[in-house]
mmCIF file of C-alpha atoms and ligand atoms in Angstrom:
data_model
loop_
_atom_site.group_PDB
_atom_site.id
_atom_site.type_symbol
_atom_site.label_atom_id
_atom_site.label_comp_id
_atom_site.label_asym_id
_atom_site.label_seq_id
_atom_site.Cartn_x
_atom_site.Cartn_y
_atom_site.Cartn_z
ATOM 1 C CA MET A 211 141.181 112.167 104.693
ATOM 2 C CA ALA A 212 141.995 115.834 105.523
ATOM 3 C CA ASP A 213 139.871 117.368 102.596
ATOM 4 C CA THR A 214 136.977 114.984 102.981
ATOM 5 C CA THR A 215 133.641 116.820 102.661
ATOM 6 C CA ILE A 216 130.092 116.109 103.892
ATOM 7 C CA LEU A 217 129.467 114.947 100.181
ATOM 8 C CA ASP A 218 132.010 112.189 100.227
ATOM 9 C CA MET A 219 129.693 110.684 102.817
ATOM 10 C CA ILE A 220 126.822 110.270 100.434
ATOM 11 C CA GLY A 221 126.173 106.402 99.601
ATOM 12 C CA ASN A 222 127.859 102.853 100.421
ATOM 13 C CA THR A 223 124.757 102.674 102.834
ATOM 14 C CA PRO A 224 124.872 99.507 104.972
ATOM 15 C CA LEU A 225 122.526 96.624 104.707
ATOM 16 C CA VAL A 226 120.802 94.924 107.691
ATOM 17 C CA ARG A 227 118.906 91.879 108.364
ATOM 18 C CA LEU A 228 115.987 92.051 110.411
ATOM 19 C CA GLN A 229 116.243 89.681 113.397
ATOM 20 C CA ARG A 230 113.055 89.705 115.389
ATOM 21 C CA MET A 231 110.334 90.519 112.885
ATOM 22 C CA THR A 232 110.824 87.601 110.797
ATOM 23 C CA GLU A 233 109.656 83.903 111.753
ATOM 24 C CA PRO A 234 111.183 80.479 110.865
ATOM 25 C CA GLY A 235 110.258 79.422 107.629
ATOM 26 C CA MET A 236 110.225 82.996 106.265
ATOM 27 C CA ALA A 237 112.993 84.518 103.692
ATOM 28 C CA ASP A 238 115.574 86.572 105.070
ATOM 29 C CA VAL A 239 114.671 90.487 104.964
ATOM 30 C CA TYR A 240 117.454 92.946 104.630
ATOM 31 C CA LEU A 241 117.125 96.784 104.630
ATOM 32 C CA LYS A 242 119.337 98.818 102.713
ATOM 33 C CA MET A 243 119.458 101.947 105.218
ATOM 34 C CA GLU A 244 119.303 104.850 103.166
ATOM 35 C CA SER A 245 118.689 106.859 106.030
ATOM 36 C CA PHE A 246 122.597 106.429 106.738
ATOM 37 C CA ASN A 247 123.178 109.154 104.051
ATOM 38 C CA PRO A 248 124.348 112.622 105.506
ATOM 39 C CA THR A 249 120.700 114.425 105.228
ATOM 40 C CA GLY A 250 119.094 111.076 106.300
ATOM 41 C CA SER A 251 117.700 109.908 103.144
ATOM 42 C CA LEU A 252 118.311 108.255 99.597
ATOM 43 C CA LYS A 253 117.911 111.652 97.930
ATOM 44 C CA ASP A 254 121.273 112.698 98.819
ATOM 45 C CA ARG A 255 122.567 110.476 96.131
ATOM 46 C CA ILE A 256 120.478 112.126 93.261
ATOM 47 C CA VAL A 257 120.965 115.502 93.928
ATOM 48 C CA LYS A 258 124.773 115.424 94.382
ATOM 49 C CA TYR A 259 124.694 113.290 90.938
ATOM 50 C CA ILE A 260 122.628 115.571 89.104
ATOM 51 C CA ILE A 261 124.287 118.824 90.207
ATOM 52 C CA GLU A 262 127.864 117.505 89.819
ATOM 53 C CA GLU A 263 126.808 116.368 86.187
ATOM 54 C CA ALA A 264 125.277 120.041 85.269
ATOM 55 C CA GLU A 265 128.488 121.461 86.598
ATOM 56 C CA LYS A 266 130.834 119.245 84.300
ATOM 57 C CA GLU A 267 128.551 120.126 81.404
ATOM 58 C CA GLY A 268 128.462 124.111 82.196
ATOM 59 C CA ARG A 269 124.641 124.010 82.712
ATOM 60 C CA LEU A 270 124.580 125.293 86.178
ATOM 61 C CA LYS A 271 125.706 128.404 86.734
ATOM 62 C CA PRO A 272 127.046 130.150 90.051
ATOM 63 C CA HIS A 273 124.248 132.929 89.976
ATOM 64 C CA HIS A 274 121.454 130.061 89.559
ATOM 65 C CA ILE A 275 119.228 129.209 92.265
ATOM 66 C CA ILE A 276 118.736 125.464 92.619
ATOM 67 C CA THR A 277 114.782 124.592 92.617
ATOM 68 C CA ASP A 278 112.586 121.536 92.503
ATOM 69 C CA ALA A 279 109.482 120.222 93.606
ATOM 70 C CA SER A 280 109.822 117.884 96.823
ATOM 71 C CA SER A 281 107.691 116.179 99.583
ATOM 72 C CA GLY A 282 110.672 116.999 101.496
ATOM 73 C CA ASN A 283 113.586 114.584 101.242
ATOM 74 C CA THR A 284 114.621 116.055 98.135
ATOM 75 C CA GLY A 285 114.627 119.679 99.328
ATOM 76 C CA ILE A 286 116.652 118.862 102.200
ATOM 77 C CA ALA A 287 119.007 117.067 100.344
ATOM 78 C CA VAL A 288 119.135 119.963 97.672
ATOM 79 C CA GLY A 289 119.807 122.718 100.658
ATOM 80 C CA MET A 290 122.738 120.463 102.055
ATOM 81 C CA VAL A 291 124.372 120.103 98.771
ATOM 82 C CA ALA A 292 123.875 123.664 97.871
ATOM 83 C CA SER A 293 125.248 124.959 100.955
ATOM 84 C CA VAL A 294 128.296 122.931 100.442
ATOM 85 C CA LYS A 295 128.875 124.267 97.132
ATOM 86 C CA GLY A 296 127.638 127.934 97.557
ATOM 87 C CA TYR A 297 124.480 127.819 95.585
ATOM 88 C CA ARG A 298 121.061 129.704 96.430
ATOM 89 C CA SER A 299 118.044 126.849 96.726
ATOM 90 C CA ARG A 300 114.191 127.262 96.295
ATOM 91 C CA ILE A 301 111.905 124.220 97.170
ATOM 92 C CA TYR A 302 108.280 123.970 96.516
ATOM 93 C CA MET A 303 106.635 121.705 98.977
ATOM 94 C CA PRO A 304 102.994 120.587 99.688
ATOM 95 C CA GLU A 305 101.862 122.519 102.890
ATOM 96 C CA THR A 306 100.813 119.015 104.592
ATOM 97 C CA LYS A 307 104.499 117.560 104.715
ATOM 98 C CA SER A 308 105.693 117.340 108.168
ATOM 99 C CA VAL A 309 107.044 120.599 109.875
ATOM 100 C CA GLU A 310 110.383 119.246 110.611
ATOM 101 C CA ARG A 311 111.235 119.143 106.965
ATOM 102 C CA ARG A 312 110.641 123.071 106.908
ATOM 103 C CA LYS A 313 112.991 123.524 109.981
ATOM 104 C CA ILE A 314 115.444 121.603 108.355
ATOM 105 C CA MET A 315 115.498 123.249 104.924
ATOM 106 C CA ARG A 316 115.664 126.802 106.553
ATOM 107 C CA ALA A 317 118.673 125.515 108.564
ATOM 108 C CA TRP A 318 120.519 125.592 105.457
ATOM 109 C CA GLY A 319 119.066 128.604 103.968
ATOM 110 C CA THR A 320 116.619 127.221 101.528
ATOM 111 C CA GLU A 321 113.769 129.308 100.574
ATOM 112 C CA ILE A 322 110.438 127.275 100.771
ATOM 113 C CA VAL A 323 107.236 127.957 98.748
ATOM 114 C CA LEU A 324 104.343 125.931 100.449
ATOM 115 C CA THR A 325 101.685 124.779 97.942
ATOM 116 C CA THR A 326 98.266 123.520 98.559
ATOM 117 C CA GLY A 327 97.759 119.950 100.100
ATOM 118 C CA GLU A 328 94.567 119.551 98.283
ATOM 119 C CA ASP A 329 96.359 118.191 95.264
ATOM 120 C CA GLN A 330 99.234 115.718 95.973
ATOM 121 C CA ASN A 331 100.731 117.356 92.608
ATOM 122 C CA SER A 332 100.449 121.081 93.479
ATOM 123 C CA HIS A 333 104.314 121.840 94.031
ATOM 124 C CA ILE A 334 105.211 119.844 90.954
ATOM 125 C CA TRP A 335 102.652 122.492 88.751
ATOM 126 C CA ALA A 336 104.078 125.316 90.779
ATOM 127 C CA VAL A 337 107.906 124.559 90.358
ATOM 128 C CA GLU A 338 107.259 123.848 86.471
ATOM 129 C CA GLU A 339 105.900 127.346 86.368
ATOM 130 C CA ALA A 340 108.891 129.019 88.025
ATOM 131 C CA ALA A 341 111.529 127.017 86.187
ATOM 132 C CA LYS A 342 110.253 128.725 82.979
ATOM 133 C CA ASP A 343 112.741 131.410 84.106
ATOM 134 C CA THR A 344 116.013 129.506 83.089
ATOM 135 C CA ASP A 345 118.179 132.703 83.596
ATOM 136 C CA THR A 346 117.439 132.464 87.360
ATOM 137 C CA PHE A 347 116.850 128.936 88.229
ATOM 138 C CA PHE A 348 118.641 125.475 87.716
ATOM 139 C CA TYR A 349 115.607 122.879 87.879
ATOM 140 C CA LEU A 350 117.031 120.060 89.156
ATOM 141 C CA ASN A 351 113.995 118.106 87.919
ATOM 142 C CA GLN A 352 114.002 114.927 89.755
ATOM 143 C CA ASN A 353 110.449 113.713 88.450
ATOM 144 C CA GLY A 354 112.051 114.364 84.640
ATOM 145 C CA ASN A 355 115.604 113.935 85.009
ATOM 146 C CA PRO A 356 117.458 110.750 83.914
ATOM 147 C CA GLY A 357 120.275 111.771 86.378
ATOM 148 C CA ASN A 358 117.905 110.746 88.983
ATOM 149 C CA TRP A 359 117.558 106.918 87.982
ATOM 150 C CA LYS A 360 121.345 106.822 86.761
ATOM 151 C CA ALA A 361 122.440 108.012 90.694
ATOM 152 C CA HIS A 362 120.708 104.682 91.796
ATOM 153 C CA TYR A 363 122.121 102.553 88.949
ATOM 154 C CA PHE A 364 125.614 103.442 89.490
ATOM 155 C CA GLY A 365 124.965 103.973 93.456
ATOM 156 C CA THR A 366 122.391 101.929 95.064
ATOM 157 C CA GLY A 367 121.858 98.992 92.454
ATOM 158 C CA GLU A 368 125.599 98.494 92.251
ATOM 159 C CA GLU A 369 126.218 98.733 95.924
ATOM 160 C CA LEU A 370 123.438 95.834 96.254
ATOM 161 C CA LEU A 371 124.957 93.560 94.013
ATOM 162 C CA HIS A 372 128.260 93.802 95.827
ATOM 163 C CA GLN A 373 126.460 93.355 99.083
ATOM 164 C CA ARG A 374 124.450 90.170 98.291
ATOM 165 C CA ASP A 375 126.901 88.910 95.531
ATOM 166 C CA GLY A 376 124.127 89.093 93.005
ATOM 167 C CA ARG A 377 121.774 87.258 94.982
ATOM 168 C CA ILE A 378 118.393 89.003 95.578
ATOM 169 C CA ASP A 379 115.071 87.149 95.161
ATOM 170 C CA THR A 380 112.764 89.929 95.457
ATOM 171 C CA PHE A 381 113.312 93.572 95.807
ATOM 172 C CA VAL A 382 110.814 96.011 97.539
ATOM 173 C CA ALA A 383 110.924 99.835 97.198
ATOM 174 C CA GLY A 384 108.450 102.795 97.268
ATOM 175 C CA VAL A 385 107.811 104.923 94.211
ATOM 176 C CA GLY A 386 108.008 108.663 94.666
ATOM 177 C CA THR A 387 109.673 109.675 91.443
ATOM 178 C CA GLY A 388 110.401 106.049 90.404
ATOM 179 C CA GLY A 389 113.994 106.830 90.113
ATOM 180 C CA LEU A 390 115.262 104.477 92.850
ATOM 181 C CA LEU A 391 113.138 101.537 91.237
ATOM 182 C CA MET A 392 114.153 102.190 87.860
ATOM 183 C CA GLY A 393 117.916 102.475 88.470
ATOM 184 C CA VAL A 394 118.239 99.421 90.525
ATOM 185 C CA ALA A 395 116.138 97.470 88.301
ATOM 186 C CA LYS A 396 118.038 98.574 85.118
ATOM 187 C CA ARG A 397 121.137 97.539 87.112
ATOM 188 C CA PHE A 398 120.174 94.306 88.164
ATOM 189 C CA ASP A 399 118.690 93.756 84.430
ATOM 190 C CA ASP A 400 122.331 94.432 83.012
ATOM 191 C CA ALA A 401 124.058 92.109 85.627
ATOM 192 C CA GLY A 402 121.730 89.234 84.541
ATOM 193 C CA VAL A 403 120.145 89.252 88.268
ATOM 194 C CA ARG A 404 116.761 88.022 88.010
ATOM 195 C CA SER A 405 114.831 89.706 90.985
ATOM 196 C CA ARG A 406 111.064 89.863 91.459
ATOM 197 C CA ILE A 407 110.971 93.856 91.336
ATOM 198 C CA VAL A 408 107.988 95.064 93.768
ATOM 199 C CA ALA A 409 106.821 98.616 93.707
ATOM 200 C CA VAL A 410 104.874 100.066 96.769
ATOM 201 C CA GLU A 411 102.546 102.761 96.484
ATOM 202 C CA PRO A 412 99.850 104.164 99.023
ATOM 203 C CA ASP A 413 96.384 102.991 98.491
ATOM 204 C CA ASN A 414 95.262 106.475 98.513
ATOM 205 C CA SER A 415 96.022 110.128 97.267
ATOM 206 C CA HIS A 416 95.750 111.748 100.675
ATOM 207 C CA SER A 417 97.772 108.867 102.254
ATOM 208 C CA HIS A 418 100.427 110.357 104.904
ATOM 209 C CA ILE A 419 103.113 108.002 103.677
ATOM 210 C CA GLU A 420 105.356 111.196 102.871
ATOM 211 C CA GLY A 421 107.354 111.017 99.798
ATOM 212 C CA LEU A 422 105.437 108.024 98.161
ATOM 213 C CA LEU A 423 103.109 108.550 95.077
ATOM 214 C CA HIS A 424 99.450 107.175 94.724
ATOM 215 C CA PHE A 425 99.189 106.389 91.311
ATOM 216 C CA ASP A 426 95.801 107.876 90.722
ATOM 217 C CA GLY A 427 95.924 108.800 86.672
ATOM 218 C CA SER A 428 96.753 112.448 87.385
ATOM 219 C CA TYR A 429 100.443 112.469 87.401
ATOM 220 C CA VAL A 430 103.041 109.739 85.955
ATOM 221 C CA PRO A 431 106.780 110.722 86.604
ATOM 222 C CA PRO A 432 108.219 110.835 83.068
ATOM 223 C CA ILE A 433 111.305 108.691 83.908
ATOM 224 C CA TRP A 434 108.603 105.978 85.242
ATOM 225 C CA ASP A 435 108.879 102.611 82.806
ATOM 226 C CA GLU A 436 106.248 100.369 83.906
ATOM 227 C CA SER A 437 107.846 97.444 81.799
ATOM 228 C CA LEU A 438 110.862 97.072 84.670
ATOM 229 C CA ILE A 439 108.453 96.215 87.316
ATOM 230 C CA SER A 440 107.165 92.908 88.182
ATOM 231 C CA GLU A 441 104.291 93.927 90.558
ATOM 232 C CA ARG A 442 102.825 97.253 91.826
ATOM 233 C CA VAL A 443 101.199 97.019 95.046
ATOM 234 C CA GLN A 444 99.331 99.192 97.499
ATOM 235 C CA VAL A 445 99.679 99.619 101.234
ATOM 236 C CA SER A 446 97.571 101.330 103.755
ATOM 237 C CA ASP A 447 98.606 103.989 106.216
ATOM 238 C CA GLU A 448 97.837 102.167 108.883
ATOM 239 C CA ALA A 449 99.962 99.048 108.072
ATOM 240 C CA ALA A 450 102.796 101.007 107.025
ATOM 241 C CA SER A 451 102.681 103.040 110.494
ATOM 242 C CA GLU A 452 102.367 100.142 112.637
ATOM 243 C CA THR A 453 105.493 98.388 110.711
ATOM 244 C CA ALA A 454 107.370 101.546 111.076
ATOM 245 C CA ARG A 455 106.688 101.614 115.047
ATOM 246 C CA ARG A 456 107.472 97.610 115.342
ATOM 247 C CA LEU A 457 111.159 98.633 113.448
ATOM 248 C CA ALA A 458 111.863 100.906 116.200
ATOM 249 C CA ARG A 459 110.445 98.528 119.353
ATOM 250 C CA GLU A 460 111.637 95.305 117.895
ATOM 251 C CA GLU A 461 114.469 95.876 115.482
ATOM 252 C CA GLY A 462 115.884 98.991 116.935
ATOM 253 C CA ILE A 463 115.272 100.588 113.371
ATOM 254 C CA PHE A 464 113.725 104.099 114.145
ATOM 255 C CA CYS A 465 112.666 105.073 110.645
ATOM 256 C CA GLY A 466 110.303 107.029 108.593
ATOM 257 C CA ILE A 467 106.538 105.724 107.547
ATOM 258 C CA SER A 468 107.692 104.819 104.167
ATOM 259 C CA THR A 469 110.040 102.553 105.431
ATOM 260 C CA GLY A 470 107.226 101.034 107.326
ATOM 261 C CA ALA A 471 105.456 100.494 103.910
ATOM 262 C CA THR A 472 108.371 98.918 102.040
ATOM 263 C CA THR A 473 109.016 96.702 105.230
ATOM 264 C CA TRP A 474 105.247 95.650 105.456
ATOM 265 C CA ARG A 475 105.458 94.432 101.925
ATOM 266 C CA ALA A 476 108.976 92.724 102.294
ATOM 267 C CA LEU A 477 107.554 90.712 105.483
ATOM 268 C CA GLU A 478 104.814 89.600 103.079
ATOM 269 C CA GLU A 479 106.978 88.618 100.406
ATOM 270 C CA ALA A 480 109.234 86.478 102.605
ATOM 271 C CA ARG A 481 106.328 84.883 104.086
ATOM 272 C CA ARG A 482 105.515 83.340 100.468
ATOM 273 C CA LEU A 483 109.166 82.916 99.122
ATOM 274 C CA GLY A 484 109.849 80.770 102.380
ATOM 275 C CA GLU A 485 113.267 79.788 104.016
ATOM 276 C CA GLY A 486 116.339 80.295 102.224
ATOM 277 C CA LYS A 487 115.454 83.214 99.719
ATOM 278 C CA ILE A 488 116.636 86.800 100.270
ATOM 279 C CA VAL A 489 114.440 89.916 100.242
ATOM 280 C CA VAL A 490 115.892 93.410 100.132
ATOM 281 C CA ALA A 491 113.773 96.352 100.796
ATOM 282 C CA ILE A 492 114.504 100.124 101.192
ATOM 283 C CA ALA A 493 114.666 101.909 104.641
ATOM 284 C CA GLY A 494 114.202 105.520 102.850
ATOM 285 C CA ASP A 495 114.607 107.804 105.722
ATOM 286 C CA ARG A 496 114.623 108.635 109.595
ATOM 287 C CA GLY A 497 112.033 108.637 112.127
ATOM 288 C CA GLU A 498 113.305 112.081 113.799
ATOM 289 C CA ARG A 499 111.640 113.723 110.417
ATOM 290 C CA TYR A 500 108.231 112.644 111.667
ATOM 291 C CA LEU A 501 108.248 113.349 115.443
ATOM 292 C CA SER A 502 105.471 116.021 115.177
ATOM 293 C CA THR A 503 103.115 113.582 113.231
ATOM 294 C CA ALA A 504 100.769 110.913 114.049
ATOM 295 C CA LEU A 505 103.390 108.202 113.487
ATOM 296 C CA PHE A 506 105.167 108.201 117.164
ATOM 297 C CA SER A 507 102.581 110.473 118.934
ATOM 298 C CA GLU A 508 100.581 107.538 120.383
ATOM 299 C CA GLY A 509 101.348 105.564 123.634
HETATM 300 N N1 PMP B 719 111.361 103.542 98.821
HETATM 301 C C1 PMP B 719 111.246 104.371 99.866
HETATM 302 C C2 PMP B 719 111.109 103.577 101.310
HETATM 303 C C3 PMP B 719 111.276 105.745 99.916
HETATM 304 O O1 PMP B 719 110.900 106.414 101.112
HETATM 305 C C4 PMP B 719 111.310 106.372 98.680
HETATM 306 C C5 PMP B 719 111.177 107.780 98.472
HETATM 307 N N2 PMP B 719 110.486 108.573 99.264
HETATM 308 C C6 PMP B 719 111.647 105.557 97.508
HETATM 309 C C7 PMP B 719 111.701 104.526 97.777
HETATM 310 C C8 PMP B 719 111.898 106.138 96.320
HETATM 311 O O2 PMP B 719 111.573 107.392 95.701
HETATM 312 P P1 PMP B 719 111.803 107.535 94.626
HETATM 313 O O3 PMP B 719 110.919 106.773 93.598
HETATM 314 O O4 PMP B 719 111.566 109.022 94.108
HETATM 315 O O5 PMP B 719 113.385 107.243 93.787
#
């Protein structure tokens, strides 16, 4: 194991069953702990996958600055992978995202360009403009790059099939770029696993559920394919935050607000499905990333 790098620690995340938040008569609820990736989120998977594919194909050159638009987690993952491999990185992020994100990105040496919080997609428009300079930048393009869903097809989706022996009645995840849901849904389909696939989105475009996209018609990620989804549901900031706090108090799981959103919905699904069934939800990132926000400042 002497030549193991931090990049080898990406993926193979644990699946844990909720012990106290479910009640008798409900389905079992499992969380796929993507927070166990090295930088603490599911985005490590896609950044490693896309960068290594581009290296193999010779599209990523040593002088390139790796860039993308990110609400934080992808930016943090880009910084980590770039620093292991010796690239520079630049991330476009809305100014409204938690300050922890900026501090972590600076620790990797990532340059940060803050865009207005008025428009939930301002960072995407900004990076698309900058990325026209293809001599300077390698544009990771998490919203449009098929490597995003492929990383979850071969990673998250494949792991879940093994972890649950192909038995998952309902799968619940948030939608940011849609990569995770697309990859997992395609993997389940190809394995002949018939799960109900539930996509969770915030109920407004100024939501504090960082990392999830409210579909207001202004932007649809190019990799998104609605036909793979059984139902798209909305979650309020209040329900997501309260569930994230309960996960810490009742289950010992200190997570971000988007995990509160998926778990809230997973509990609803588990109530409807009833005993003997299996619901799996994604735990996207860790609570430490939100210490400066309202999520954990009360009480
Ligand atoms: N589920 C949760 C809980 C998340 O936090 C995220 C990312 N923020 C996702 C799923 C999926 O992200 P994406 O759609 O960008 O793959």
